[in-house]
PDB file of N, CA and C in Angstrom:
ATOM      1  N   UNK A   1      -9.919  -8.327   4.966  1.00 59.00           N
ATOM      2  CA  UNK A   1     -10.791  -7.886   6.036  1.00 59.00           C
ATOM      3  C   UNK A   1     -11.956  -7.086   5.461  1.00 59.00           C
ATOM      4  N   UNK A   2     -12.116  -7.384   4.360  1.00 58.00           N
ATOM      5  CA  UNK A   2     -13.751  -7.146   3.868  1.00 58.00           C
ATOM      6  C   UNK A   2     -14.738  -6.577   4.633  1.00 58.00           C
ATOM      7  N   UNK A   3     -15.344  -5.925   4.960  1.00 63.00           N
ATOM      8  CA  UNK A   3     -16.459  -5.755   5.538  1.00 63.00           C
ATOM      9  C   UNK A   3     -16.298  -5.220   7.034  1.00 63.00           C
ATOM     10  N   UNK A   4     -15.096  -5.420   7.525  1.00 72.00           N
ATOM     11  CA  UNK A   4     -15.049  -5.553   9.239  1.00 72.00           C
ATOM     12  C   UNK A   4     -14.498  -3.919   9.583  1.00 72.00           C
ATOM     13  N   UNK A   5     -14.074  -3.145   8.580  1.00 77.00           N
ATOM     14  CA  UNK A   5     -13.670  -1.853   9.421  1.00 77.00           C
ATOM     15  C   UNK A   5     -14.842  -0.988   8.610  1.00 77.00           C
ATOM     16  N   UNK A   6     -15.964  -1.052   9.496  1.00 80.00           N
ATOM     17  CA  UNK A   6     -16.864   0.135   9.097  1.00 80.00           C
ATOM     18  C   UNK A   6     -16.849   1.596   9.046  1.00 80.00           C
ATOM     19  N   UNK A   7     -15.931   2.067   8.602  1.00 81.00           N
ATOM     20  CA  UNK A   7     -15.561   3.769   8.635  1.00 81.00           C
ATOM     21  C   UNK A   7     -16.492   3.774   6.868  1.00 81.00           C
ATOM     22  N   UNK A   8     -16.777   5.099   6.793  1.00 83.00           N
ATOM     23  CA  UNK A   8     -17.505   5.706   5.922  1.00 83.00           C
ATOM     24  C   UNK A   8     -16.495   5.571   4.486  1.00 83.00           C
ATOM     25  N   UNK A   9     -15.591   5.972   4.998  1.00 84.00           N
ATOM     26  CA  UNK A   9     -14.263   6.595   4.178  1.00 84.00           C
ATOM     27  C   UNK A   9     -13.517   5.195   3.372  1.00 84.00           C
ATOM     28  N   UNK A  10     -13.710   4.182   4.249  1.00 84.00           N
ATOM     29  CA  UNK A  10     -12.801   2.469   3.486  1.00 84.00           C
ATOM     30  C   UNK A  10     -13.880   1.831   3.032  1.00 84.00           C
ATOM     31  N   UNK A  11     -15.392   2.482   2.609  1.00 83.00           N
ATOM     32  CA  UNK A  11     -16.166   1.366   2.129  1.00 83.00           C
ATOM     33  C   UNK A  11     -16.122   1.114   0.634  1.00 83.00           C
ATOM     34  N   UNK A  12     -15.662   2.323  -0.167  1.00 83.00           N
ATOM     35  CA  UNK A  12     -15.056   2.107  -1.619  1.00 83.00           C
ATOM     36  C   UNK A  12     -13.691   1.885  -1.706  1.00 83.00           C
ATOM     37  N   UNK A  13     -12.614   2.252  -0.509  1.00 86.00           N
ATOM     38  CA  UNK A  13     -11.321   2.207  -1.407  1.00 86.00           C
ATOM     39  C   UNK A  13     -10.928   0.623  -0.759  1.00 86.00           C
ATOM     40  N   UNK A  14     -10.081   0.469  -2.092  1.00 89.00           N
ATOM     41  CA  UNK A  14      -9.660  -0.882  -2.505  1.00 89.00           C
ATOM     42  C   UNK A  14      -7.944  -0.376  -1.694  1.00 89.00           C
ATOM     43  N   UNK A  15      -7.662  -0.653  -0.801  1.00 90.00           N
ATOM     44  CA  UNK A  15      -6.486  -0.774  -0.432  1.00 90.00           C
ATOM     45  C   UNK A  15      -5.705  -2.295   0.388  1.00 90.00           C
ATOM     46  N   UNK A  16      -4.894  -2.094  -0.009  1.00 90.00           N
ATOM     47  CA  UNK A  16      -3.644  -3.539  -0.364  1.00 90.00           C
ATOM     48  C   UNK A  16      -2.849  -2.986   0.722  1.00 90.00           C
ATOM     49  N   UNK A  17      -2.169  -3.750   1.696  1.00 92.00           N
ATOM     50  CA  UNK A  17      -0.825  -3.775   2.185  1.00 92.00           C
ATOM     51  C   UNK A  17       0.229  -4.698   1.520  1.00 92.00           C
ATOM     52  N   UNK A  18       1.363  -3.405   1.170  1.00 90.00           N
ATOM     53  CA  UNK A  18       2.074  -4.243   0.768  1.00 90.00           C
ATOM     54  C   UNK A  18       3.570  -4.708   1.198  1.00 90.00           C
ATOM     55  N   UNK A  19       3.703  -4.238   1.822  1.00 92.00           N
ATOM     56  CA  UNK A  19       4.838  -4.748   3.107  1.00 92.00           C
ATOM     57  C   UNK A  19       4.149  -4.444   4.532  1.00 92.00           C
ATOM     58  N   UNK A  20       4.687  -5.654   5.464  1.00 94.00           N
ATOM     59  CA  UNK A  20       4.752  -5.085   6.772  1.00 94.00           C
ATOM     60  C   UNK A  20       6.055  -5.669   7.221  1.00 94.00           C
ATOM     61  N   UNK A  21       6.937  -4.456   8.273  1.00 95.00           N
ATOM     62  CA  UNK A  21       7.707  -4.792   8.543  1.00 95.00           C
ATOM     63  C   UNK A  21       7.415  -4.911  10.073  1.00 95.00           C
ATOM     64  N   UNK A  22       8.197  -5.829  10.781  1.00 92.00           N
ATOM     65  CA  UNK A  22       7.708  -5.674  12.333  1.00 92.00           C
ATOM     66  C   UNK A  22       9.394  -5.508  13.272  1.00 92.00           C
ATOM     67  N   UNK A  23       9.024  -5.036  14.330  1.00 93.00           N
ATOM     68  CA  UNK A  23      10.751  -4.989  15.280  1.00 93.00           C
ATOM     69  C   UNK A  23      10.568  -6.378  15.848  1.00 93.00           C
ATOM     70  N   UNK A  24      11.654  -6.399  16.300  1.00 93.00           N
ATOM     71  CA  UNK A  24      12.439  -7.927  16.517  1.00 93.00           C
ATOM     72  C   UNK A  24      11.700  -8.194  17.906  1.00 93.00           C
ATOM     73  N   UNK A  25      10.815  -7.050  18.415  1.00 89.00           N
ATOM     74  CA  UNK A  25      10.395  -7.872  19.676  1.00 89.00           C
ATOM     75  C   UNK A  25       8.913  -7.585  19.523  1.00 89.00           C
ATOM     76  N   UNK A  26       8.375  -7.566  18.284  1.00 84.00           N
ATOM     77  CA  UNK A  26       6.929  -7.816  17.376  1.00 84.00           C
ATOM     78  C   UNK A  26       5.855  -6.980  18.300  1.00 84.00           C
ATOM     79  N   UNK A  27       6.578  -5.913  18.372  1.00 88.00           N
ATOM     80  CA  UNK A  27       5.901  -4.821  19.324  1.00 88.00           C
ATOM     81  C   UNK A  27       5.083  -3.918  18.963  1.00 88.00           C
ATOM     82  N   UNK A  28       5.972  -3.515  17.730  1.00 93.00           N
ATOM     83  CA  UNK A  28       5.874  -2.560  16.585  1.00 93.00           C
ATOM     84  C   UNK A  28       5.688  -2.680  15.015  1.00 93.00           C
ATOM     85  N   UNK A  29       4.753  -2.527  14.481  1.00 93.00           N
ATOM     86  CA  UNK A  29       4.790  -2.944  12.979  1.00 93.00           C
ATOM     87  C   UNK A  29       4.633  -1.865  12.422  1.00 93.00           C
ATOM     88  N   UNK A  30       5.285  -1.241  10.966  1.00 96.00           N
ATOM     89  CA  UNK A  30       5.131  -0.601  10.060  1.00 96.00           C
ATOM     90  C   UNK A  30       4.321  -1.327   9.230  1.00 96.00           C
ATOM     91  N   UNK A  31       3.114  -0.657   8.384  1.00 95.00           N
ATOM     92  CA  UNK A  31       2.666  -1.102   7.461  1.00 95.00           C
ATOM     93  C   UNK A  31       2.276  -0.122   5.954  1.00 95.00           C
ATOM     94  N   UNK A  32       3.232  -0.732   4.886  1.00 95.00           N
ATOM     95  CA  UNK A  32       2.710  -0.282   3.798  1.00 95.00           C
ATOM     96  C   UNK A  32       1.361  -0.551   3.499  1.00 95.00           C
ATOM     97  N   UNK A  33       0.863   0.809   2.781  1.00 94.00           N
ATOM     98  CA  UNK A  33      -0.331   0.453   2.271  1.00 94.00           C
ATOM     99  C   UNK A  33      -0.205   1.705   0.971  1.00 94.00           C
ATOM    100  N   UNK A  34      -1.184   0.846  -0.019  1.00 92.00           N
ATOM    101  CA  UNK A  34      -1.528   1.502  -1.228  1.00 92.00           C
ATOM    102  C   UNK A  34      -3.210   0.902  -1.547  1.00 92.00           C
ATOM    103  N   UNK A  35      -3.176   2.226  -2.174  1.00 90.00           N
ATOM    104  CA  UNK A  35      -4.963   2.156  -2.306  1.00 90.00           C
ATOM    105  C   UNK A  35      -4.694   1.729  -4.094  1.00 90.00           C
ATOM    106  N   UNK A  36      -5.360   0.711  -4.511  1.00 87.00           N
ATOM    107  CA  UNK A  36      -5.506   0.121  -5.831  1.00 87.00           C
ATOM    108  C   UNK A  36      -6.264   0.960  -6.697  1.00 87.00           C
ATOM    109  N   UNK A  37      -5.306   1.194  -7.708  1.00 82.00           N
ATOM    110  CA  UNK A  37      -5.841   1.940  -9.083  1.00 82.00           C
ATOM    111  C   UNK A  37      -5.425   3.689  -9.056  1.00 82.00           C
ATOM    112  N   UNK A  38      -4.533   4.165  -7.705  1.00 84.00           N
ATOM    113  CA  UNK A  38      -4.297   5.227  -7.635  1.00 84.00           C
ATOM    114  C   UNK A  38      -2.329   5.330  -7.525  1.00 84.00           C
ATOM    115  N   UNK A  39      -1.982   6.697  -7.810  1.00 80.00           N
ATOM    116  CA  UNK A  39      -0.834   6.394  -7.415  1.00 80.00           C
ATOM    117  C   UNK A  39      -0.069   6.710  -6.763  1.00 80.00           C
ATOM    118  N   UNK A  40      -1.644   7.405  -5.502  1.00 86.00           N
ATOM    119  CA  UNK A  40      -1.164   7.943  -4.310  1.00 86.00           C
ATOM    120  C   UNK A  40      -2.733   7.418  -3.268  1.00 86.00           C
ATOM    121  N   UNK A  41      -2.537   7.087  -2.108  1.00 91.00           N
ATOM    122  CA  UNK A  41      -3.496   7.150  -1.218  1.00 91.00           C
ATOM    123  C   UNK A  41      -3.889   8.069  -0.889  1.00 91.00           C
ATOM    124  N   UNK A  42      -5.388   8.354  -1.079  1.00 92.00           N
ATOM    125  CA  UNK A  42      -6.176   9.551  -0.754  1.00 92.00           C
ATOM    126  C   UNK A  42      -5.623  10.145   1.036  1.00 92.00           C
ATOM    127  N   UNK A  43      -5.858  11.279   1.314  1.00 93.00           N
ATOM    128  CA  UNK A  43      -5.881  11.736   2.383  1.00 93.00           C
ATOM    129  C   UNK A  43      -6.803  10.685   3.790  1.00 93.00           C
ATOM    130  N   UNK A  44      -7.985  11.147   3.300  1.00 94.00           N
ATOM    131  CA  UNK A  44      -8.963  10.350   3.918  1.00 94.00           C
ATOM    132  C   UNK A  44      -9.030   9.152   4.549  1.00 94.00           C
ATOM    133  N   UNK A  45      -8.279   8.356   3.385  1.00 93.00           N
ATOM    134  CA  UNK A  45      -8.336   6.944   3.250  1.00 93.00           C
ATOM    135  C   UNK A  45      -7.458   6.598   4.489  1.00 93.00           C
ATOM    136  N   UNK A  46      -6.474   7.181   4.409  1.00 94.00           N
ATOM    137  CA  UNK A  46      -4.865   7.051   5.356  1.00 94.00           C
ATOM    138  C   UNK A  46      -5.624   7.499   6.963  1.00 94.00           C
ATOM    139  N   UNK A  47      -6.406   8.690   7.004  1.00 94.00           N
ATOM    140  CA  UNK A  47      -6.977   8.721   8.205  1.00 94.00           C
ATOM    141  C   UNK A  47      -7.223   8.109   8.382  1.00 94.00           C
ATOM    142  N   UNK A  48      -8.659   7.289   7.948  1.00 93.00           N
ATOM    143  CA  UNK A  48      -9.080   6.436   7.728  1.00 93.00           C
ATOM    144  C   UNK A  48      -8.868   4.780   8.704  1.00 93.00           C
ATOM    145  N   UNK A  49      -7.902   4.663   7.925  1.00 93.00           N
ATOM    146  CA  UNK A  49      -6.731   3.339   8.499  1.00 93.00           C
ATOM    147  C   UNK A  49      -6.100   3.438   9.525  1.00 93.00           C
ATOM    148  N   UNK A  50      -5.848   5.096  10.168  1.00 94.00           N
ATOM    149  CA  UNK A  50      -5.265   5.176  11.318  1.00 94.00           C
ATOM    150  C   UNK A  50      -6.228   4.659  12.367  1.00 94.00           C
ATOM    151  N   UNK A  51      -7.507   5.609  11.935  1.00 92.00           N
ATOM    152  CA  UNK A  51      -8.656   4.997  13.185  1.00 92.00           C
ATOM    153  C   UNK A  51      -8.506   3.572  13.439  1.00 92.00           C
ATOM    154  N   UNK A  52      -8.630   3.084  12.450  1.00 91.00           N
ATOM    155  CA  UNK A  52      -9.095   2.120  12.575  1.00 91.00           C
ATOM    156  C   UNK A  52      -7.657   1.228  13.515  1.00 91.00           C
ATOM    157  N   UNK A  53      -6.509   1.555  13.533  1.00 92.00           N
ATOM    158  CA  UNK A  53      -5.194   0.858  13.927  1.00 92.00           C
ATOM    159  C   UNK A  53      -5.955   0.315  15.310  1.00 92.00           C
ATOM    160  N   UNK A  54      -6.591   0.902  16.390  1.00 91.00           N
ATOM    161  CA  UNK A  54      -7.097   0.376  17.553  1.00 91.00           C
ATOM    162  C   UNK A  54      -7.909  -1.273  17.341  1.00 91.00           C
ATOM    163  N   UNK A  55      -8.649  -1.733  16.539  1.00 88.00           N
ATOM    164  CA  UNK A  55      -9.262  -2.337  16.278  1.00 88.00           C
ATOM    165  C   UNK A  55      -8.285  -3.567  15.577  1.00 88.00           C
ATOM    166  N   UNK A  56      -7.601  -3.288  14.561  1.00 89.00           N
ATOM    167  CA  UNK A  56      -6.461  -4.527  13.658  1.00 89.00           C
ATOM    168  C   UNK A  56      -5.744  -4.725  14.896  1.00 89.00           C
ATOM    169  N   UNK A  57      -4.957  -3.808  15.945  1.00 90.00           N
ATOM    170  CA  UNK A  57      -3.770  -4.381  17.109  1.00 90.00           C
ATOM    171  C   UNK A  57      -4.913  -5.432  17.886  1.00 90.00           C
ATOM    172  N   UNK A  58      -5.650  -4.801  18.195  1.00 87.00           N
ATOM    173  CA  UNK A  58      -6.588  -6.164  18.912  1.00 87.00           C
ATOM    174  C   UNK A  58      -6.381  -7.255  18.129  1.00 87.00           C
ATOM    175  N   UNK A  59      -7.362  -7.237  16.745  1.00 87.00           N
ATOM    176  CA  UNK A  59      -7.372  -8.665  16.100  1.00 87.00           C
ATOM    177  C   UNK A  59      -5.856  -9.224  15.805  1.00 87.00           C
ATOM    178  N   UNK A  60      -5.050  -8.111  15.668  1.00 84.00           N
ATOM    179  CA  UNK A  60      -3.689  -9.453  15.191  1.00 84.00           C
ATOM    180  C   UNK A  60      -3.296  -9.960  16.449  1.00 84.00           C
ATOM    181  N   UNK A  61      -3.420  -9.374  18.030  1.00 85.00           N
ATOM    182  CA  UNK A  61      -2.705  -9.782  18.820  1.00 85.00           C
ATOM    183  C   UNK A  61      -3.488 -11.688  19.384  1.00 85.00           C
ATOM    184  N   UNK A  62      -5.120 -11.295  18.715  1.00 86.00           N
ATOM    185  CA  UNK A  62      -5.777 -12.450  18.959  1.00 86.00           C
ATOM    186  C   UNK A  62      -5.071 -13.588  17.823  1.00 86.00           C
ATOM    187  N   UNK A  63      -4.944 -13.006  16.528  1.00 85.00           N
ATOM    188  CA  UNK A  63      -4.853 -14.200  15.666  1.00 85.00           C
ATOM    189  C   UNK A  63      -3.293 -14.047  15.614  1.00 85.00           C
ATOM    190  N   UNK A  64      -2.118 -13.930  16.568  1.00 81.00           N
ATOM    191  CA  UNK A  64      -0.920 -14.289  16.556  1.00 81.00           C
ATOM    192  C   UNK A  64      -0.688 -15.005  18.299  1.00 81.00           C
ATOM    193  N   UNK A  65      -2.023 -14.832  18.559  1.00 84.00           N
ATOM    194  CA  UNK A  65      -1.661 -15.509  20.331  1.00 84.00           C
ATOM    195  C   UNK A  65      -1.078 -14.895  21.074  1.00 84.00           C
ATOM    196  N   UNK A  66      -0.574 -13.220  20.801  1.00 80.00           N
ATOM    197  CA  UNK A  66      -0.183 -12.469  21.469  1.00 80.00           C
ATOM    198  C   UNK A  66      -0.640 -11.986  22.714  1.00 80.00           C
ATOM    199  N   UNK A  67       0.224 -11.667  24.052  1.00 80.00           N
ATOM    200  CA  UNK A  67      -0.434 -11.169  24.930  1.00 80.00           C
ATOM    201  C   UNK A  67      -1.196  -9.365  24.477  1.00 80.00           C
ATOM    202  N   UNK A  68      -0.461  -8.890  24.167  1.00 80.00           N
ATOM    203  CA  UNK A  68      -0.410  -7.449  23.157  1.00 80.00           C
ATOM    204  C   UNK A  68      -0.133  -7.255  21.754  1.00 80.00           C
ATOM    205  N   UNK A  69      -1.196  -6.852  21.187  1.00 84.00           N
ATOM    206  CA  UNK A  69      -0.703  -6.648  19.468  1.00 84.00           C
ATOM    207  C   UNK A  69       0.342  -5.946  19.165  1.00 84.00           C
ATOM    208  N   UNK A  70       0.962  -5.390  18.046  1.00 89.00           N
ATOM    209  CA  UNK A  70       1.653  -5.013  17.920  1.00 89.00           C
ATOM    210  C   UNK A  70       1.234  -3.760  17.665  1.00 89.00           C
ATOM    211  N   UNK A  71       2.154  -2.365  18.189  1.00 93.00           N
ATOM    212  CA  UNK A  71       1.430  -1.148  17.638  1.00 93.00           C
ATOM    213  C   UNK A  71       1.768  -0.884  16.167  1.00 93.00           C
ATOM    214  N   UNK A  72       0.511  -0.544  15.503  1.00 94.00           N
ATOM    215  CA  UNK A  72       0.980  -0.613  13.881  1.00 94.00           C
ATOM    216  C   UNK A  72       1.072   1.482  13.526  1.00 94.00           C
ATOM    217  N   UNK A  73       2.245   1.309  12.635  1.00 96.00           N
ATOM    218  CA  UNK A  73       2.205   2.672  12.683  1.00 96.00           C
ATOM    219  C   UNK A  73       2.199   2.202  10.108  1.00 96.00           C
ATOM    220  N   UNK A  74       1.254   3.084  10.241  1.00 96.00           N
ATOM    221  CA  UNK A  74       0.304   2.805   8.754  1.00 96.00           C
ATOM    222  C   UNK A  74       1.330   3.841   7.980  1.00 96.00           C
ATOM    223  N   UNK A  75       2.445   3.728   6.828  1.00 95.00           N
ATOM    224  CA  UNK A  75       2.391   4.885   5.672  1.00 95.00           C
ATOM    225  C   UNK A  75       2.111   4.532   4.480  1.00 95.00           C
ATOM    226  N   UNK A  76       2.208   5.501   3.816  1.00 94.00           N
ATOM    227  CA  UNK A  76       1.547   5.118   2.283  1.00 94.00           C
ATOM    228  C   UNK A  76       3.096   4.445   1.579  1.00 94.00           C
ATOM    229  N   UNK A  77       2.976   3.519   0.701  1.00 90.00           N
ATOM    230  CA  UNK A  77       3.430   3.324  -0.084  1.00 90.00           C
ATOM    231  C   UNK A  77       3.557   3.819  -1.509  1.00 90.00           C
ATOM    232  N   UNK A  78       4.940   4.568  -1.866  1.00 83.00           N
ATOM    233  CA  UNK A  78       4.640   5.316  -3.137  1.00 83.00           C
ATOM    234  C   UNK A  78       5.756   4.606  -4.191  1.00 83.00           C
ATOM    235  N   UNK A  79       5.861   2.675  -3.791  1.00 81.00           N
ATOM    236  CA  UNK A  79       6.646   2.664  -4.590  1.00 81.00           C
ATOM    237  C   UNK A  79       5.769   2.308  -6.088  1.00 81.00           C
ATOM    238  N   UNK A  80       4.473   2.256  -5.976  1.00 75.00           N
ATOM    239  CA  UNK A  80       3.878   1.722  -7.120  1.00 75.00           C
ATOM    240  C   UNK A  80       4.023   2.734  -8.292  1.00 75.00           C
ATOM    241  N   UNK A  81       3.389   4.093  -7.248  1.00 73.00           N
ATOM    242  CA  UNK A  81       3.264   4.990  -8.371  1.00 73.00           C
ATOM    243  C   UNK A  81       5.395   5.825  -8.886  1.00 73.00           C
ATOM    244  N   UNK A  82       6.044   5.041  -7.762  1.00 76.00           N
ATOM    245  CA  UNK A  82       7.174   5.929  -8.545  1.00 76.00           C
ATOM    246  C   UNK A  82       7.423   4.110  -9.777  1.00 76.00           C
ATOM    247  N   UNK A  83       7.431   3.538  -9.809  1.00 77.00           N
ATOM    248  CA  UNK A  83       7.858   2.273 -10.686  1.00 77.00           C
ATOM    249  C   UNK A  83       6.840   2.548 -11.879  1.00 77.00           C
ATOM    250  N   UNK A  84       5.279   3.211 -11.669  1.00 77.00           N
ATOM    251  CA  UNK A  84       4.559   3.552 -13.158  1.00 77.00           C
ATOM    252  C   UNK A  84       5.405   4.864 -13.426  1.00 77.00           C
ATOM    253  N   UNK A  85       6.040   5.784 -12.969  1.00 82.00           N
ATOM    254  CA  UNK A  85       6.278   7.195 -13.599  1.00 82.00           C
ATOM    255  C   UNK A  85       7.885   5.953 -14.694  1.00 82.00           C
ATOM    256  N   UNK A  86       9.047   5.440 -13.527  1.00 86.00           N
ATOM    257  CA  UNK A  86       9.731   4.471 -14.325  1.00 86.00           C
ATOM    258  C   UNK A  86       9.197   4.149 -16.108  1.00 86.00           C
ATOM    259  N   UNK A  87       8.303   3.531 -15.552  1.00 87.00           N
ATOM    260  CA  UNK A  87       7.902   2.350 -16.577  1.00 87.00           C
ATOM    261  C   UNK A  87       7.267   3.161 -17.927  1.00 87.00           C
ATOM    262  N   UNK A  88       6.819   4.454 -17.780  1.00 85.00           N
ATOM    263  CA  UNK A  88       6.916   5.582 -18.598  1.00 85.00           C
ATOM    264  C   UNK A  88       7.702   5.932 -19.108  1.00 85.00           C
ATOM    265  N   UNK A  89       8.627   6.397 -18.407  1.00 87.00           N
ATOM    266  CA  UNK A  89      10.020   7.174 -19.041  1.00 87.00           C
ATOM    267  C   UNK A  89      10.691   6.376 -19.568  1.00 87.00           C
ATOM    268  N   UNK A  90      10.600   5.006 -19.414  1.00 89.00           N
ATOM    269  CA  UNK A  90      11.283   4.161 -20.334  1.00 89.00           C
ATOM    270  C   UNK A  90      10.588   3.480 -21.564  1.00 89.00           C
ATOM    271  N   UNK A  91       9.215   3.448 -21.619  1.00 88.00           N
ATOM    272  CA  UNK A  91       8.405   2.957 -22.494  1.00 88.00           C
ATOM    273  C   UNK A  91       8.588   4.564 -23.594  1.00 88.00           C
ATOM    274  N   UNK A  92       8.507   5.736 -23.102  1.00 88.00           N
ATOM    275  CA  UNK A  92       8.819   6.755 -24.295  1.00 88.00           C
ATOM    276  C   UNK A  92       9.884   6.574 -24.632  1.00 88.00           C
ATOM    277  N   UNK A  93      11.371   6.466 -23.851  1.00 86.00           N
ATOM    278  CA  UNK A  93      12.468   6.614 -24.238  1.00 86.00           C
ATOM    279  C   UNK A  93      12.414   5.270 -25.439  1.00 86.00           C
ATOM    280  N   UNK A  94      12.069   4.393 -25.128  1.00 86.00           N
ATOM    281  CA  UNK A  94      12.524   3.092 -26.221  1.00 86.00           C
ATOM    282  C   UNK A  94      11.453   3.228 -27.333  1.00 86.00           C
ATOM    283  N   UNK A  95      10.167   3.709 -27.192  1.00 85.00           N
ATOM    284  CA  UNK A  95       9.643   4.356 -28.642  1.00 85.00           C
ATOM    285  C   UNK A  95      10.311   5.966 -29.342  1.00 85.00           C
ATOM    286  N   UNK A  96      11.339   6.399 -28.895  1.00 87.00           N
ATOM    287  CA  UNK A  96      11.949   7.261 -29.396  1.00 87.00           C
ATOM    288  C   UNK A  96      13.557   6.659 -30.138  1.00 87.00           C
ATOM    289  N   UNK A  97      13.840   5.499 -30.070  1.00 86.00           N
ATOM    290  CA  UNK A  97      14.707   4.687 -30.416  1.00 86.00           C
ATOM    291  C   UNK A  97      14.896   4.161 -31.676  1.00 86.00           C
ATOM    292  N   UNK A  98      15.739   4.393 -32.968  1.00 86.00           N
ATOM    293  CA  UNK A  98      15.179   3.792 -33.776  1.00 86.00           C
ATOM    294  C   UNK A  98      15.111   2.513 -34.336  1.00 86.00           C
ATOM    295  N   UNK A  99      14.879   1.755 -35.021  1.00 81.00           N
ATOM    296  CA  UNK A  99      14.966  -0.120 -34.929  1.00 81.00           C
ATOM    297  C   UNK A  99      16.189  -0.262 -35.051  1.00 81.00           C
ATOM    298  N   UNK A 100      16.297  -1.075 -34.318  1.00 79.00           N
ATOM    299  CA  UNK A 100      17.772  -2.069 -34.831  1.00 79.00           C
ATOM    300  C   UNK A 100      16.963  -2.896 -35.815  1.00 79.00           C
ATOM    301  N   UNK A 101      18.489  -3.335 -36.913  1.00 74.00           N
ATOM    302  CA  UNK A 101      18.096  -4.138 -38.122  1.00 74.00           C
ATOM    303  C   UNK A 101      17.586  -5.762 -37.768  1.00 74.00           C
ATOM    304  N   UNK A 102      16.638  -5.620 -38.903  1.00 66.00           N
ATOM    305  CA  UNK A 102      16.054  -6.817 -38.792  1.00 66.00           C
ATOM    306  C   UNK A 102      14.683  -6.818 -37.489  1.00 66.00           C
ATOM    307  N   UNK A 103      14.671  -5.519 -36.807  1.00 65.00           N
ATOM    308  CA  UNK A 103      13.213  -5.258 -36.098  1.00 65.00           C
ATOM    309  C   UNK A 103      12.675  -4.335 -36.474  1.00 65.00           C
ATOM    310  N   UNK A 104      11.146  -4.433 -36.983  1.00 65.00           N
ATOM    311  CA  UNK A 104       9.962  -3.821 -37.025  1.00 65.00           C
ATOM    312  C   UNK A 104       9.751  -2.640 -36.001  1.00 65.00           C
ATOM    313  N   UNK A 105       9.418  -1.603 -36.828  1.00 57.00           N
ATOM    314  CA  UNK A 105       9.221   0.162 -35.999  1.00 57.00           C
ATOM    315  C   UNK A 105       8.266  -0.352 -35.073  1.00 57.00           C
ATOM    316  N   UNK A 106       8.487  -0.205 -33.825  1.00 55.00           N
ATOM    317  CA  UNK A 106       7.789  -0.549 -32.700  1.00 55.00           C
ATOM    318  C   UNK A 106       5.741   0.529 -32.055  1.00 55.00           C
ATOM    319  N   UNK A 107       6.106   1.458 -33.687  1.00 54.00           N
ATOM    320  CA  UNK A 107       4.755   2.543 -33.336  1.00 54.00           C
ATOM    321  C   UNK A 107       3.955   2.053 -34.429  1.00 54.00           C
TER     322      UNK A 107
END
Protein backbone atom coordinates (compact mmCIF):
# COMPACT_ATOMS: atom_id res chain seq x y z
CA UNK A 1 0.00 0.00 0.00
CA UNK A 2 2.67 2.36 -1.15
CA UNK A 3 1.69 5.69 -1.28
CA UNK A 4 -2.06 5.44 -0.03
CA UNK A 5 -1.73 6.20 3.83
CA UNK A 6 -0.58 9.80 3.77
CA UNK A 7 0.38 10.45 7.48
CA UNK A 8 3.66 12.45 7.84
CA UNK A 9 5.06 9.81 10.16
CA UNK A 10 4.74 6.35 7.41
CA UNK A 11 6.32 8.30 4.57
CA UNK A 12 9.95 6.93 5.45
CA UNK A 13 9.23 3.91 7.55
CA UNK A 14 9.48 0.72 5.74
CA UNK A 15 7.04 -1.42 7.71
CA UNK A 16 6.04 -5.17 6.91
CA UNK A 17 3.12 -7.08 8.44
CA UNK A 18 4.00 -10.04 9.47
CA UNK A 19 1.24 -12.09 10.72
CA UNK A 20 -2.37 -11.38 10.72
CA UNK A 21 -4.45 -13.30 12.70
CA UNK A 22 -8.30 -12.91 12.29
CA UNK A 23 -11.46 -14.45 14.75
CA UNK A 24 -13.46 -17.08 13.29
CA UNK A 25 -16.23 -14.65 12.52
CA UNK A 26 -13.50 -12.24 10.52
CA UNK A 27 -14.67 -9.43 12.66
CA UNK A 28 -11.58 -8.87 14.30
CA UNK A 29 -8.00 -8.96 13.09
CA UNK A 30 -4.76 -8.70 14.98
CA UNK A 31 -1.98 -7.47 13.01
CA UNK A 32 1.72 -7.90 13.41
CA UNK A 33 3.78 -5.33 12.27
CA UNK A 34 7.55 -4.57 12.20
CA UNK A 35 9.20 -1.62 10.82
CA UNK A 36 12.31 -2.97 8.51
CA UNK A 37 15.87 -2.49 9.58
CA UNK A 38 14.87 -1.79 13.29
CA UNK A 39 14.39 -4.04 16.14
CA UNK A 40 11.72 -2.30 17.54
CA UNK A 41 8.89 -0.07 15.90
CA UNK A 42 9.28 3.48 16.53
CA UNK A 43 6.61 5.03 18.80
CA UNK A 44 5.29 7.24 16.13
CA UNK A 45 5.20 4.85 13.54
CA UNK A 46 2.68 2.47 15.66
CA UNK A 47 0.53 5.71 16.19
CA UNK A 48 0.85 6.20 13.11
CA UNK A 49 -0.82 2.84 11.82
CA UNK A 50 -3.41 3.17 14.40
CA UNK A 51 -4.78 6.32 12.60
CA UNK A 52 -4.68 5.09 9.90
CA UNK A 53 -6.78 1.50 11.04
CA UNK A 54 -10.13 3.64 9.93
CA UNK A 55 -9.10 3.79 6.38
CA UNK A 56 -7.37 -0.23 5.81
CA UNK A 57 -11.08 -1.64 7.67
CA UNK A 58 -12.77 0.21 4.83
CA UNK A 59 -10.41 -1.03 2.06
CA UNK A 60 -10.19 -4.70 3.28
CA UNK A 61 -13.92 -4.88 3.85
CA UNK A 62 -14.13 -3.64 -0.02
CA UNK A 63 -11.40 -6.02 -1.29
CA UNK A 64 -12.83 -9.15 0.81
CA UNK A 65 -16.63 -8.32 -0.28
CA UNK A 66 -17.36 -7.76 3.17
CA UNK A 67 -20.44 -6.13 4.43
CA UNK A 68 -18.01 -4.66 7.42
CA UNK A 69 -14.23 -4.82 7.61
CA UNK A 70 -12.75 -6.30 10.10
CA UNK A 71 -11.70 -4.22 13.21
CA UNK A 72 -7.89 -4.40 13.09
CA UNK A 73 -6.27 -4.02 16.40
CA UNK A 74 -2.16 -3.24 15.15
CA UNK A 75 0.94 -4.61 17.75
CA UNK A 76 4.39 -4.53 17.19
CA UNK A 77 6.08 -7.53 16.48
CA UNK A 78 9.26 -8.21 18.53
CA UNK A 79 9.88 -11.54 17.25
CA UNK A 80 12.55 -10.27 14.75
CA UNK A 81 14.47 -8.38 17.06
CA UNK A 82 14.27 -11.20 19.93
CA UNK A 83 15.56 -14.09 17.03
CA UNK A 84 18.67 -11.24 16.12
CA UNK A 85 19.55 -10.93 20.07
CA UNK A 86 19.25 -15.35 19.56
CA UNK A 87 21.29 -15.39 16.60
CA UNK A 88 24.01 -13.38 18.61
CA UNK A 89 24.30 -15.26 21.57
CA UNK A 90 24.81 -18.12 19.60
CA UNK A 91 27.08 -16.81 16.86
CA UNK A 92 29.50 -15.63 20.11
CA UNK A 93 28.90 -18.73 21.95
CA UNK A 94 30.15 -21.00 18.84
CA UNK A 95 33.15 -18.49 18.15
CA UNK A 96 34.11 -19.11 21.76
CA UNK A 97 34.22 -22.94 20.98
CA UNK A 98 37.24 -24.52 20.18
CA UNK A 99 37.65 -26.58 16.68
CA UNK A 100 36.78 -29.88 16.54
CA UNK A 101 39.54 -31.93 14.69
CA UNK A 102 39.97 -31.73 11.29
CA UNK A 103 38.05 -27.98 11.32
CA UNK A 104 39.68 -24.74 10.71
CA UNK A 105 39.55 -21.88 13.75
CA UNK A 106 36.41 -20.32 12.68
CA UNK A 107 38.05 -16.37 13.61
Amino acid sequence: MRHELHDPELQDAHVTVSEVRMSPDLKQATVFVAELGRDRIRPEVMKALIRACPHLTARLGREMDLKYGPRLRIVPDETFGEASKVETLLARELASLPPRDGEEDPQ
